[in-house]
C-alpha atoms as an extended CHARMM CRD file, in Angstrom:
* protein
*
       100  EXT
         1         1  MET       CA            -12.0960000000      -24.6920000000        9.9910000000  PROA      1               0.0000000000
         2         2  LYS       CA            -11.7130000000      -20.9610000000        9.6190000000  PROA      2               0.0000000000
         3         3  PHE       CA            -10.5150000000      -19.7790000000        6.1690000000  PROA      3               0.0000000000
         4         4  LYS       CA            -11.1740000000      -23.2500000000        4.7320000000  PROA      4               0.0000000000
         5         5  ASP       CA            -11.6650000000      -21.7900000000        1.2710000000  PROA      5               0.0000000000
         6         6  LEU       CA             -8.1880000000      -20.2130000000        1.3630000000  PROA      6               0.0000000000
         7         7  LEU       CA             -6.3750000000      -23.1620000000        2.9170000000  PROA      7               0.0000000000
         8         8  SER       CA             -7.9250000000      -26.0210000000        0.9450000000  PROA      8               0.0000000000
         9         9  GLY       CA             -5.0910000000      -25.9150000000       -1.5980000000  PROA      9               0.0000000000
        10        10  PHE       CA             -2.5420000000      -26.4570000000        1.1720000000  PROA      10              0.0000000000
        11        11  ILE       CA             -4.5130000000      -29.4750000000        2.3590000000  PROA      11              0.0000000000
        12        12  ARG       CA             -4.3800000000      -30.9890000000       -1.1290000000  PROA      12              0.0000000000
        13        13  LEU       CA             -0.6390000000      -30.3010000000       -1.3180000000  PROA      13              0.0000000000
        14        14  HSD       CA             -0.0740000000      -31.9630000000        2.0640000000  PROA      14              0.0000000000
        15        15  ILE       CA             -1.9860000000      -35.0010000000        0.8430000000  PROA      15              0.0000000000
        16        16  LEU       CA              0.0130000000      -35.1580000000       -2.3950000000  PROA      16              0.0000000000
        17        17  HSD       CA              3.2970000000      -34.6570000000       -0.5550000000  PROA      17              0.0000000000
        18        18  HSD       CA              2.7100000000      -37.6070000000        1.7410000000  PROA      18              0.0000000000
        19        19  ALA       CA              1.1230000000      -39.7710000000       -0.9500000000  PROA      19              0.0000000000
        20        20  ALA       CA              4.2310000000      -39.2330000000       -3.0870000000  PROA      20              0.0000000000
        21        21  GLU       CA              6.4040000000      -40.5210000000       -0.2270000000  PROA      21              0.0000000000
        22        22  HSD       CA              4.3350000000      -43.5650000000        0.7980000000  PROA      22              0.0000000000
        23        23  ASP       CA              0.8650000000      -45.0700000000        0.8260000000  PROA      23              0.0000000000
        24        24  ILE       CA             -1.5420000000      -43.0950000000        2.9760000000  PROA      24              0.0000000000
        25        25  TYR       CA             -5.0100000000      -43.8250000000        4.3330000000  PROA      25              0.0000000000
        26        26  GLY       CA             -7.8000000000      -41.6350000000        5.6180000000  PROA      26              0.0000000000
        27        27  GLN       CA             -7.3030000000      -41.6730000000        9.3800000000  PROA      27              0.0000000000
        28        28  TRP       CA             -3.5500000000      -41.3340000000        9.0140000000  PROA      28              0.0000000000
        29        29  ILE       CA             -3.8660000000      -38.1990000000        6.8870000000  PROA      29              0.0000000000
        30        30  ILE       CA             -6.5430000000      -36.7640000000        9.2170000000  PROA      30              0.0000000000
        31        31  ASP       CA             -4.0920000000      -37.1680000000       12.1130000000  PROA      31              0.0000000000
        32        32  GLU       CA             -1.1760000000      -35.7890000000       10.0730000000  PROA      32              0.0000000000
        33        33  LEU       CA             -3.1360000000      -32.7410000000        8.9470000000  PROA      33              0.0000000000
        34        34  ALA       CA             -4.2760000000      -32.1410000000       12.5400000000  PROA      34              0.0000000000
        35        35  ARG       CA             -0.6010000000      -31.8970000000       13.5560000000  PROA      35              0.0000000000
        36        36  HSD       CA             -0.3890000000      -28.9410000000       11.1740000000  PROA      36              0.0000000000
        37        37  GLY       CA             -3.5510000000      -27.2700000000       12.4610000000  PROA      37              0.0000000000
        38        38  TYR       CA             -6.0070000000      -28.5440000000        9.8420000000  PROA      38              0.0000000000
        39        39  LYS       CA             -9.0620000000      -30.1620000000       11.3730000000  PROA      39              0.0000000000
        40        40  LEU       CA            -10.8880000000      -32.3460000000        8.8520000000  PROA      40              0.0000000000
        41        41  SER       CA            -13.6760000000      -34.8060000000        9.4030000000  PROA      41              0.0000000000
        42        42  PRO       CA            -13.9330000000      -38.0390000000        7.4270000000  PROA      42              0.0000000000
        43        43  GLY       CA            -16.9770000000      -36.5000000000        5.7260000000  PROA      43              0.0000000000
        44        44  THR       CA            -14.7480000000      -33.7460000000        4.3550000000  PROA      44              0.0000000000
        45        45  LEU       CA            -11.6130000000      -35.7760000000        3.6740000000  PROA      45              0.0000000000
        46        46  TYR       CA            -12.9960000000      -38.7590000000        1.7700000000  PROA      46              0.0000000000
        47        47  PRO       CA            -14.8040000000      -36.7180000000       -0.9010000000  PROA      47              0.0000000000
        48        48  LEU       CA            -11.5650000000      -34.7350000000       -1.3010000000  PROA      48              0.0000000000
        49        49  LEU       CA             -9.5230000000      -37.9360000000       -1.7450000000  PROA      49              0.0000000000
        50        50  ASN       CA            -12.0890000000      -39.2820000000       -4.2070000000  PROA      50              0.0000000000
        51        51  ALA       CA            -12.0150000000      -36.0490000000       -6.2140000000  PROA      51              0.0000000000
        52        52  MET       CA             -8.2030000000      -36.1110000000       -6.3110000000  PROA      52              0.0000000000
        53        53  GLU       CA             -8.3550000000      -39.7010000000       -7.5250000000  PROA      53              0.0000000000
        54        54  GLN       CA            -10.9280000000      -38.8470000000      -10.2080000000  PROA      54              0.0000000000
        55        55  ARG       CA             -8.6760000000      -36.0200000000      -11.4230000000  PROA      55              0.0000000000
        56        56  GLY       CA             -5.7920000000      -38.4810000000      -11.7110000000  PROA      56              0.0000000000
        57        57  TYR       CA             -3.6060000000      -37.1520000000       -8.8720000000  PROA      57              0.0000000000
        58        58  LEU       CA             -4.0510000000      -40.2020000000       -6.6350000000  PROA      58              0.0000000000
        59        59  LYS       CA             -4.5460000000      -43.9050000000       -7.1850000000  PROA      59              0.0000000000
        60        60  SER       CA             -6.1350000000      -46.1420000000       -4.5760000000  PROA      60              0.0000000000
        61        61  ARG       CA             -6.0700000000      -49.8020000000       -3.7290000000  PROA      61              0.0000000000
        62        62  LYS       CA             -7.7730000000      -51.8100000000       -1.0320000000  PROA      62              0.0000000000
        63        63  GLN       CA             -5.7830000000      -53.6100000000        1.6110000000  PROA      63              0.0000000000
        64        64  ARG       CA             -7.4750000000      -56.2690000000        3.6650000000  PROA      64              0.0000000000
        65        65  LYS       CA             -6.1490000000      -57.4960000000        7.0000000000  PROA      65              0.0000000000
        66        66  GLY       CA             -8.4720000000      -60.0410000000        8.4810000000  PROA      66              0.0000000000
        67        67  ARG       CA            -11.8880000000      -58.4450000000        8.7850000000  PROA      67              0.0000000000
        68        68  THR       CA            -10.5660000000      -54.9320000000        8.3210000000  PROA      68              0.0000000000
        69        69  ALA       CA            -10.3150000000      -53.3030000000        4.9010000000  PROA      69              0.0000000000
        70        70  ARG       CA             -8.4010000000      -50.1070000000        4.3400000000  PROA      70              0.0000000000
        71        71  LYS       CA             -8.1960000000      -47.9590000000        1.2220000000  PROA      71              0.0000000000
        72        72  LEU       CA             -4.6200000000      -46.8590000000        0.5320000000  PROA      72              0.0000000000
        73        73  TYR       CA             -3.7900000000      -43.8760000000       -1.6540000000  PROA      73              0.0000000000
        74        74  ARG       CA             -0.5990000000      -43.1510000000       -3.5730000000  PROA      74              0.0000000000
        75        75  ALA       CA              0.3380000000      -40.2170000000       -5.8010000000  PROA      75              0.0000000000
        76        76  THR       CA              0.3010000000      -40.9120000000       -9.5280000000  PROA      76              0.0000000000
        77        77  ALA       CA              2.8380000000      -39.5630000000      -12.0170000000  PROA      77              0.0000000000
        78        78  LEU       CA              0.4080000000      -36.6980000000      -12.7070000000  PROA      78              0.0000000000
        79        79  GLY       CA              0.0950000000      -36.0370000000       -8.9740000000  PROA      79              0.0000000000
        80        80  ARG       CA              3.8830000000      -35.9470000000       -8.5230000000  PROA      80              0.0000000000
        81        81  LYS       CA              4.2070000000      -33.6160000000      -11.5130000000  PROA      81              0.0000000000
        82        82  GLY       CA              1.5460000000      -31.2960000000      -10.0820000000  PROA      82              0.0000000000
        83        83  LEU       CA              3.2390000000      -31.3850000000       -6.6870000000  PROA      83              0.0000000000
        84        84  ALA       CA              6.5770000000      -30.3960000000       -8.2280000000  PROA      84              0.0000000000
        85        85  LEU       CA              4.9690000000      -27.4130000000       -9.9470000000  PROA      85              0.0000000000
        86        86  ALA       CA              3.1500000000      -26.4270000000       -6.7600000000  PROA      86              0.0000000000
        87        87  LYS       CA              6.4230000000      -26.5010000000       -4.8020000000  PROA      87              0.0000000000
        88        88  VAL       CA              7.9540000000      -24.0220000000       -7.2680000000  PROA      88              0.0000000000
        89        89  ARG       CA              4.9170000000      -21.7450000000       -6.9840000000  PROA      89              0.0000000000
        90        90  VAL       CA              4.8090000000      -21.9630000000       -3.1790000000  PROA      90              0.0000000000
        91        91  LYS       CA              8.5180000000      -21.1100000000       -3.0040000000  PROA      91              0.0000000000
        92        92  GLU       CA              7.9330000000      -18.0780000000       -5.2660000000  PROA      92              0.0000000000
        93        93  PHE       CA              4.9850000000      -16.9850000000       -3.1550000000  PROA      93              0.0000000000
        94        94  THR       CA              6.7040000000      -17.3630000000        0.2000000000  PROA      94              0.0000000000
        95        95  GLY       CA              9.7430000000      -15.4690000000       -1.0670000000  PROA      95              0.0000000000
        96        96  GLU       CA              7.5130000000      -12.6070000000       -2.1380000000  PROA      96              0.0000000000
        97        97  ALA       CA              5.1320000000      -12.7210000000        0.8260000000  PROA      97              0.0000000000
        98        98  MET       CA              7.8900000000      -12.7440000000        3.4540000000  PROA      98              0.0000000000
        99        99  LYS       CA              9.5480000000       -9.5690000000        2.2280000000  PROA      99              0.0000000000
       100       100  GLY       CA              9.0840000000       -6.4670000000        4.3100000000  PROA      100             0.0000000000
């Protein structure tokens, strides 16, 4: 993905946004991010999810249906707090960046 280094923060915010609304899992968030123009492979996404969990922004649990196991992620209180702050900062930035 072009400009990955600049856009990686938006990817994390998208993940937190959805994980604050409901449980998410890897393929679902890959598909959701693709709708917004972000193309991530599982090899990029899963280390990102693991890092966000290690930092305390996400919490995971395993869900088993028959022979299939899925890891579900949900935003923690810290993740929701960080998301709220990020929304304020993004709003400030877009207000400034969209002038003139």
